[in-house]
C-alpha cells in the first residue's frame, strides 16, 4: 500500500482515521476526498493539514470524473469509503440525499475501483444493516440484512452493491460493520456529544421513548485500528463485524454523562420516540478476532471520560458547529418534542 484514498475524511470517524494513518504510516500518501456537507469540517484535521503526505480534495463521491482524476493523480491503491449521510433522524426527515451519497456514491467508487484495479476497497458499513435485536443474541456476519430506517436501508444497499462487484467483477472489496462509535470530533447530532453539550449548556436532554434502547459503544480509535487490521490482513469478499461488547441502555449513558459533568438528572426529558427505533444492537466480533487478531484495547471508562473532557476543552469547536444549519435541524426535529 502506497497511497490511500479516504472518502469522508473530514467527518467524525474519517478524521480520526486520517490522523491515525498519518501517525502510524509515515511513508503513506493519504488523500481525503470530502464534499464538506454540514457534517464535514476541516477544523477536525487542522493539526495534520501541513503534513506533506496529506492531501485534501473537496468533492463529491458521486462525481466519477473527479474520483477518477484523484485516483490517477495520487496513484491510489487502497480506498476506504467513509463518505455518507450518517444520521438516522435526518434520514427520517428526508431520505433522498442518503440514497444519492450512500448508494450511488458507493456505486461510483466501485466503478472506479474496477477500472483502475484498486488493490483493496474497504466499505465502512454499520451494525444497523442487521436491524434490531431482542433482549438476547448478537449480530453475526451471516445474518440476513433487515434495515429499519432509510439510513440503514441505504447502507445495506451499498453493502449489496459491494458484494455484487466482488462476485461479478472481482473487485477486492471488504465490508466492515461496526457498532456505535464515540470520541472526539463527533457531530453533536449523535447521542453522546448532543447530551454532553446540552448538559454543559444546562439545556434539556431529549431521551427517546422509555430510554431503554440498547447500543453497543466502541471508542473511535478502536474502530480505526480495526480498519487498519482489515486493510493489512482482511480477505477480499469478506465481511467483518467490529465491536467492543459494551452494551448500554441510553438512559444509563445519559445519567453517566450527567454524573461526570456534575449536572442534575432533572435535565433529562423523555420525548416522543424515533419512528422505527431499533431496540437493541449488539455485535459478535469473534470473526475479526479469530481471523485477523484484532480486539479493542481502550477501556470504556477512560475513553468516555477523555471524550467528555475533550468537549469541555473544545468549546470553540462545538460552538461553531452548533451555530447556523444545526439550529434549523434542532428546531425541526426537537422543537415539538421539547415543548411543555
Ligand atoms: P459523519 O457524518 O461525521 O461524516 C461523514 C463525512 O462524509 C462528512 O465529512 C461529509 O462531509 C462526508 N460526505 C457526505 N456526503 C459526501 C459525498 N457525497 N461525497 C464526499 N463526502 C461526503 O459520519 P461518521 O459518523 O464519521 O461515519 C462515517 C462512516 O462510518 C459512515 O459511512 C457511517 O455509515 C459509518 N458508521 C458510523 C458509525 C457511528 O457510530 N458514527 C458506526 C458504524 C458505521
Ligand atoms: O436526542 C437523542 N435522543 C436519543 O434518545 C438522540 C440523538 C439519540 N437518542 C437515542 C437513539 C438511539 O437509540 O440514542 C441512541 C443512539 O442514537 P444515535 O447517536 O443517533 O445513533 P444510532 O441511531 O444508534 O446510529 C449510530 O450508530 C450506527 C450512528 O449514528 C450511525 O451512523 C451508525 O451507523
XYZ file of C-alpha atoms and ligand atoms in Angstrom:
418
model
C 0.000 0.000 0.000
C 1.431 3.385 -1.047
C -1.467 5.724 -1.481
C -4.790 5.540 0.317
C -7.965 7.385 -0.646
C -10.126 8.147 2.389
C -13.570 9.424 1.441
C -15.475 11.412 4.052
C -12.218 12.076 5.900
C -13.455 15.408 7.252
C -16.212 13.758 9.277
C -16.045 12.186 12.729
C -14.598 8.715 12.131
C -12.852 9.671 8.882
C -10.847 12.472 10.522
C -9.818 10.215 13.403
C -8.774 7.609 10.821
C -6.746 10.081 8.711
C -4.872 11.195 11.836
C -4.329 7.583 12.911
C -2.921 6.594 9.490
C -0.606 9.605 9.244
C 0.751 8.815 12.710
C 1.255 5.127 12.081
C 2.330 5.055 8.401
C 4.757 7.933 7.825
C 5.539 6.804 4.250
C 1.965 6.611 3.066
C 0.176 9.216 0.939
C -3.273 9.963 2.364
C -5.862 11.645 0.150
C -9.038 12.880 1.781
C -11.950 13.364 -0.637
C -14.820 15.079 1.131
C -17.777 17.131 -0.032
C -17.821 19.107 3.228
C -21.518 18.702 3.919
C -22.875 20.027 7.222
C -21.000 17.126 8.888
C -17.655 17.651 7.174
C -15.329 20.028 8.980
C -11.730 20.838 8.104
C -11.193 22.021 11.682
C -11.184 18.308 12.543
C -7.837 17.979 10.736
C -6.140 21.330 11.476
C -3.255 19.573 13.222
C -2.334 17.495 10.159
C -3.104 19.853 7.273
C 0.575 20.790 6.814
C 1.743 17.188 6.751
C 3.344 16.712 3.287
C 1.809 13.220 2.992
C -1.725 14.548 3.469
C -3.838 15.926 0.613
C -7.360 17.286 0.784
C -9.684 17.372 -2.223
C -13.104 18.958 -1.862
C -15.598 16.990 -3.904
C -18.465 14.569 -4.196
C -18.021 10.785 -4.397
C -20.908 10.767 -6.900
C -18.695 12.661 -9.375
C -16.991 9.848 -11.285
C -14.754 12.130 -13.330
C -13.390 13.699 -10.180
C -12.896 10.366 -8.408
C -11.002 9.028 -11.441
C -8.846 12.144 -11.528
C -7.963 11.727 -7.834
C -7.146 8.033 -8.228
C -4.852 8.749 -11.216
C -3.192 11.834 -9.761
C -2.269 10.192 -6.464
C -1.749 6.626 -7.743
C -4.327 5.396 -5.248
C -4.120 1.668 -4.472
C -6.443 1.401 -1.452
C -9.861 3.051 -0.971
C -11.605 3.377 2.390
C -15.155 4.668 1.952
C -16.428 6.561 4.993
C -18.329 9.186 2.996
C -22.005 9.003 3.873
C -25.014 10.722 5.222
C -24.842 9.166 8.667
C -27.696 10.327 10.886
C -30.833 8.188 11.256
C -33.082 11.084 12.334
C -32.122 13.169 9.299
C -32.960 10.193 7.063
C -36.442 10.245 8.593
C -36.796 13.942 7.748
C -35.632 13.366 4.158
C -34.033 10.326 2.585
C -33.092 11.392 -0.949
C -29.585 12.572 -0.198
C -28.989 9.289 1.671
C -29.746 7.337 -1.493
C -27.560 9.612 -3.587
C -24.449 9.592 -1.426
C -24.686 6.234 0.304
C -25.877 4.184 -2.677
C -24.940 5.999 -5.918
C -21.737 7.345 -4.353
C -20.644 3.820 -3.427
C -21.517 2.567 -6.908
C -19.371 5.303 -8.471
C -16.427 4.425 -6.219
C -16.819 0.734 -7.101
C -16.810 1.544 -10.832
C -13.594 3.495 -10.420
C -12.080 0.722 -8.283
C -12.905 -1.737 -11.069
C -11.488 0.470 -13.838
C -8.214 1.244 -12.032
C -7.798 -2.208 -10.482
C -7.653 -0.920 -6.920
C -5.893 -3.415 -4.607
C -8.360 -3.126 -1.727
C -11.691 -1.370 -1.305
C -12.927 -1.096 2.275
C -16.603 -0.253 2.674
C -17.338 1.224 6.104
C -20.750 -0.158 6.908
C -22.675 -0.390 10.152
C -24.438 -2.711 12.588
C -27.724 -1.014 11.644
C -27.965 -3.046 8.431
C -28.919 -6.076 10.574
C -31.974 -4.375 12.040
C -32.939 -4.776 15.677
C -32.290 -7.469 18.309
C -34.490 -8.702 21.131
C -33.158 -8.843 24.689
C -30.629 -11.589 23.857
C -28.344 -12.628 20.997
C -25.807 -10.780 18.875
C -25.362 -9.828 15.227
C -23.153 -12.200 13.244
C -21.870 -11.590 9.719
C -24.080 -14.260 8.164
C -27.352 -12.804 9.462
C -29.847 -11.525 6.885
C -29.953 -7.787 6.322
C -33.033 -6.217 7.864
C -32.625 -2.429 7.872
C -35.349 -0.365 9.546
C -34.505 3.274 8.775
C -33.906 4.910 5.392
C -30.311 5.455 6.546
C -29.853 1.761 7.365
C -31.526 0.748 4.091
C -29.118 2.945 2.127
C -26.123 1.405 3.920
C -27.469 -2.111 3.346
C -27.904 -1.297 -0.357
C -24.278 -0.177 -0.534
C -23.192 -3.440 1.106
C -25.095 -5.428 -1.509
C -23.508 -3.431 -4.331
C -20.072 -4.173 -2.881
C -20.907 -7.857 -2.773
C -22.115 -7.754 -6.392
C -18.936 -6.002 -7.603
C -16.878 -8.698 -5.890
C -18.891 -11.596 -7.303
C -19.341 -10.191 -10.810
C -16.126 -8.260 -11.421
C -13.733 -9.494 -8.750
C -13.322 -6.011 -7.226
C -11.454 -6.759 -3.962
C -13.997 -5.277 -1.594
C -14.126 -5.865 2.166
C -17.080 -4.742 4.270
C -16.730 -3.730 7.920
C -19.763 -3.365 10.161
C -19.079 -1.501 13.375
C -21.224 -0.694 16.374
C -21.876 2.836 17.727
C -18.734 4.975 17.885
C -17.948 7.759 20.332
C -14.953 10.041 20.749
C -13.606 13.488 19.841
C -14.940 15.353 16.774
C -18.295 13.561 16.726
C -21.016 15.795 15.313
C -23.410 16.826 18.113
C -26.498 15.414 16.435
C -25.450 11.976 17.789
C -26.429 10.829 21.286
C -23.203 11.244 23.286
C -21.975 14.660 22.066
C -25.542 16.009 21.985
C -26.057 15.070 25.624
C -22.640 16.412 26.709
C -23.206 19.767 25.010
C -26.804 20.175 26.205
C -25.714 19.327 29.742
C -22.864 21.844 29.572
C -25.438 24.429 28.443
C -27.969 23.378 31.134
C -30.431 22.539 28.359
C -32.880 19.581 28.426
C -31.510 16.177 27.414
C -34.047 14.617 24.995
C -34.228 10.852 25.571
C -36.406 8.998 23.040
C -39.227 6.734 24.223
C -38.538 4.949 27.502
C -34.754 5.304 27.233
C -34.347 1.521 27.378
C -32.978 1.090 23.849
C -29.555 -0.501 23.938
C -26.453 0.433 21.938
C -23.050 -1.269 21.927
C -20.431 1.500 22.258
C -16.891 1.463 20.879
C -14.192 4.119 21.122
C -13.464 5.592 17.693
C -9.734 4.746 17.831
C -10.531 1.066 18.373
C -12.624 1.257 15.201
C -9.719 2.939 13.352
C -7.314 0.209 14.498
C -9.742 -2.454 13.349
C -9.924 -0.897 9.872
C -6.114 -0.902 9.804
C -6.112 -4.645 10.580
C -8.677 -5.186 7.814
C -6.543 -3.284 5.278
C -3.427 -5.255 6.246
C -4.903 -8.723 6.755
C -8.518 -8.781 5.594
C -9.610 -11.128 2.840
C -11.439 -9.723 -0.228
C -15.127 -10.611 -0.360
C -15.371 -10.939 3.429
C -17.448 -9.058 5.981
C -16.044 -8.259 9.432
C -18.112 -7.117 12.399
C -16.363 -4.703 14.770
C -17.494 -4.152 18.353
C -16.387 -3.872 21.943
C -19.010 -5.859 23.890
C -20.067 -2.737 25.719
C -23.850 -2.564 25.816
C -25.591 0.367 27.487
C -29.182 1.450 27.801
C -29.476 5.038 26.508
C -30.805 6.278 29.825
C -27.764 4.899 31.635
C -25.339 6.583 29.221
C -27.181 9.866 29.714
C -27.077 9.506 33.508
C -23.364 8.667 33.344
C -22.668 11.845 31.359
C -24.654 13.950 33.849
C -22.785 12.395 36.757
C -19.400 13.059 35.209
C -20.363 16.667 34.493
C -21.863 17.096 37.928
C -25.233 18.103 36.466
C -28.693 17.152 37.810
C -30.809 14.306 36.385
C -33.705 16.764 36.270
C -32.248 17.882 32.907
C -33.427 14.576 31.399
C -36.570 14.884 29.300
C -38.288 11.835 27.861
C -39.594 12.784 24.409
C -41.586 11.235 21.571
C -39.786 8.200 20.207
C -37.856 7.992 16.931
C -40.131 6.211 14.417
C -38.868 2.707 13.640
C -36.444 2.968 16.591
C -34.266 -0.156 16.771
C -34.471 -1.642 20.262
C -31.079 -3.209 20.679
C -27.759 -3.608 18.856
C -25.025 -6.000 19.988
C -22.073 -7.165 17.964
C -20.473 -10.577 17.747
C -16.918 -9.669 16.681
C -15.319 -13.097 17.196
C -14.571 -13.412 13.456
C -12.236 -10.405 13.233
C -10.545 -11.507 16.463
C -10.083 -15.081 15.302
C -9.099 -14.395 11.684
C -7.240 -11.070 11.890
C -6.133 -10.944 15.528
C -7.834 -7.611 16.310
C -9.516 -6.802 19.605
C -10.415 -3.498 21.269
C -7.761 -2.085 23.626
C -9.295 1.078 25.107
C -11.128 0.991 28.416
C -14.641 2.437 28.144
C -14.350 4.249 31.457
C -11.172 6.084 30.408
C -12.328 6.741 26.844
C -15.687 8.221 27.838
C -14.007 10.431 30.456
C -11.470 11.636 27.874
C -14.252 12.268 25.367
C -16.233 14.350 27.864
C -13.065 16.298 28.709
C -12.401 16.850 25.008
C -15.811 18.527 24.619
C -15.200 20.621 27.738
C -11.848 21.756 26.358
C -13.029 22.306 22.794
C -15.932 24.626 23.288
C -14.822 26.750 20.308
C -15.095 23.708 18.053
C -18.658 22.814 19.035
C -19.909 26.384 19.397
C -19.105 26.928 15.712
C -20.613 23.577 14.775
C -23.928 24.203 16.534
C -24.428 27.658 15.062
C -26.186 28.045 11.714
C -27.646 24.960 9.998
C -27.610 22.893 13.191
C -30.113 25.247 14.805
C -32.598 24.710 11.932
C -32.232 20.955 12.215
C -32.538 21.062 16.008
C -35.701 23.119 15.822
C -37.232 20.902 13.135
C -36.507 17.611 14.922
C -36.682 18.563 18.611
C -38.896 21.683 18.571
C -42.218 19.877 19.080
C -40.610 17.107 21.128
C -39.269 19.509 23.719
C -42.397 21.678 24.039
C -44.008 21.837 27.526
P -20.093 11.901 9.641
O -21.474 12.298 9.258
O -19.453 12.513 10.829
O -19.120 12.164 8.389
C -19.461 11.899 7.073
C -18.478 12.623 6.155
O -18.792 12.298 4.783
C -18.526 14.152 6.256
O -17.218 14.687 6.320
C -19.221 14.579 4.964
O -18.830 15.867 4.516
C -18.768 13.481 4.016
N -19.674 13.312 2.871
C -21.032 13.199 2.906
N -21.510 13.090 1.651
C -20.435 13.087 0.815
C -20.290 12.968 -0.592
N -21.365 12.834 -1.385
N -19.053 12.999 -1.119
C -17.968 13.154 -0.321
N -18.045 13.288 1.004
C -19.273 13.251 1.580
O -20.129 10.319 9.754
P -19.321 9.318 10.725
O -20.088 9.140 11.968
O -17.901 9.712 10.774
O -19.486 7.972 9.888
C -18.540 7.637 8.871
C -18.933 6.312 8.241
O -18.964 5.300 9.227
C -20.321 6.329 7.597
O -20.252 5.592 6.401
C -21.212 5.628 8.611
O -22.276 4.975 7.983
C -20.220 4.641 9.222
N -20.500 4.235 10.613
C -20.671 5.173 11.591
C -20.880 4.782 12.916
C -21.046 5.780 14.026
O -21.345 5.381 15.144
N -20.860 7.073 13.796
C -20.912 3.416 13.227
C -20.733 2.465 12.202
C -20.514 2.910 10.906
O -31.548 13.000 21.004
C -31.393 11.766 21.007
N -32.057 11.019 21.938
C -31.987 9.665 21.993
O -32.624 9.042 22.853
C -30.555 11.074 20.060
C -29.796 11.842 19.015
C -30.490 9.693 20.145
N -31.200 9.005 21.060
C -31.102 7.535 21.073
C -31.408 6.866 19.748
C -30.534 5.639 19.783
O -31.191 4.587 20.493
O -29.737 7.209 21.352
C -29.316 6.069 20.598
C -28.122 6.454 19.741
O -28.584 7.359 18.762
P -27.616 7.948 17.629
O -26.439 8.584 18.269
O -28.447 8.745 16.679
O -27.061 6.602 16.940
P -27.795 5.388 16.216
O -29.136 5.733 15.737
O -27.653 4.185 17.114
O -26.824 5.239 14.913
C -25.389 5.328 15.089
O -24.794 4.063 15.074
C -24.671 3.401 13.852
C -24.752 6.240 14.026
O -25.401 7.488 14.010
C -24.777 5.624 12.675
O -24.086 6.441 11.722
C -24.122 4.296 12.745
O -24.246 3.640 11.521
